[in-house]
XYZ file of C-alpha atoms in Angstrom:
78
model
C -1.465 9.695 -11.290
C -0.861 8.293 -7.671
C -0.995 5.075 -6.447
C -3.210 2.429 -7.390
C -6.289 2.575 -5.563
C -6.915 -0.341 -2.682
C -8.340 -2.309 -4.970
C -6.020 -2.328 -7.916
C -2.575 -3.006 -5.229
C -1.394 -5.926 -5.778
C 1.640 -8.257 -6.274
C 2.229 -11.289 -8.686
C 4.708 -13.762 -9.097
C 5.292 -16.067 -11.903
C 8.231 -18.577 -12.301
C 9.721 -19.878 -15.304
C 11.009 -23.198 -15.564
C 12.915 -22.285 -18.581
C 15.019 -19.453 -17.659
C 14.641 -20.462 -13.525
C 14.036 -17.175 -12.240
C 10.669 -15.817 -10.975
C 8.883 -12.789 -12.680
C 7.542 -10.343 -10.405
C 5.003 -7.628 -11.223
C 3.435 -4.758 -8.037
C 1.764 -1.945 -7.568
C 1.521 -2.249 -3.863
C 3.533 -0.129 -1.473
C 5.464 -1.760 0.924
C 6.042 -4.569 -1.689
C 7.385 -1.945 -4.233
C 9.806 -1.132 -1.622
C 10.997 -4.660 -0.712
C 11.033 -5.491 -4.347
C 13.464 -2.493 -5.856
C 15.845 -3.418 -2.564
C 16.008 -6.927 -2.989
C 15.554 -8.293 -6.129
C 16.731 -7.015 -10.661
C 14.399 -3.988 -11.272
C 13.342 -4.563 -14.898
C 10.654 -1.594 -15.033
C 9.349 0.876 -13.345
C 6.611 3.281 -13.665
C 6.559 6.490 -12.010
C 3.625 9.104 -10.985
C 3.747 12.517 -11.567
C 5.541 13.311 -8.360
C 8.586 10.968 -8.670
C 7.546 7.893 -7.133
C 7.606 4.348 -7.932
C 3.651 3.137 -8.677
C 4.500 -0.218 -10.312
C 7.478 -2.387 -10.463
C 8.450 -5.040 -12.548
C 11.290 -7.262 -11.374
C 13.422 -10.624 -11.605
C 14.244 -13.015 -8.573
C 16.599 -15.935 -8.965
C 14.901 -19.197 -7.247
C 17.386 -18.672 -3.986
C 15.427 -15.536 -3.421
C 12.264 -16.466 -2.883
C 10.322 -18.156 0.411
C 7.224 -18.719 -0.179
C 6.360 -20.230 3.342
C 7.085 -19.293 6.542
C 9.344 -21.028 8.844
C 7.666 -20.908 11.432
C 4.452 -21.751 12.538
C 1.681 -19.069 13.519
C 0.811 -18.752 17.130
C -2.263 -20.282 18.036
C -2.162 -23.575 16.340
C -0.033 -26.851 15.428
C 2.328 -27.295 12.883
C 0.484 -28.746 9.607
């Protein structure tokens, strides 16, 4: 198996009150690569040639930014 077709890529977060830490789940590329530098690898799963299709992964509430901090060019601040 290689990677996930265009289709199937994609990234998912989930946080948990309870334990305060985010869940993090992808089979997309450039995320997979953020995600095993940054964050607790949990899982992994690997295709046939050694690399890293789908991660699973833990992020502590400090960790995460889910907007940006800055504004896009070409409009005003919401």
């Amino acid at each position: 198996m290689s990677y996930y077709s265009r289709d199937e890529q994609e990234t998912h977060y989930s946080f948990s009150p309870v334990d305060g830490y985010y869940r993090i789940e992808s089979t997309y590329p450039p995320d997979i690569r953020r995600i095993m530098e940054r964050c607790e690898v949990v899982a992994t799963v690997t295709d046939d040639r050694g690399r890293v299709i789908l991660v699973t992964a833990r992020a502590d509430r400090e960790q995460m930014r889910i907007y940006n901090r800055t504004p896009k060019t070409g409009g005003s601040p919401a």
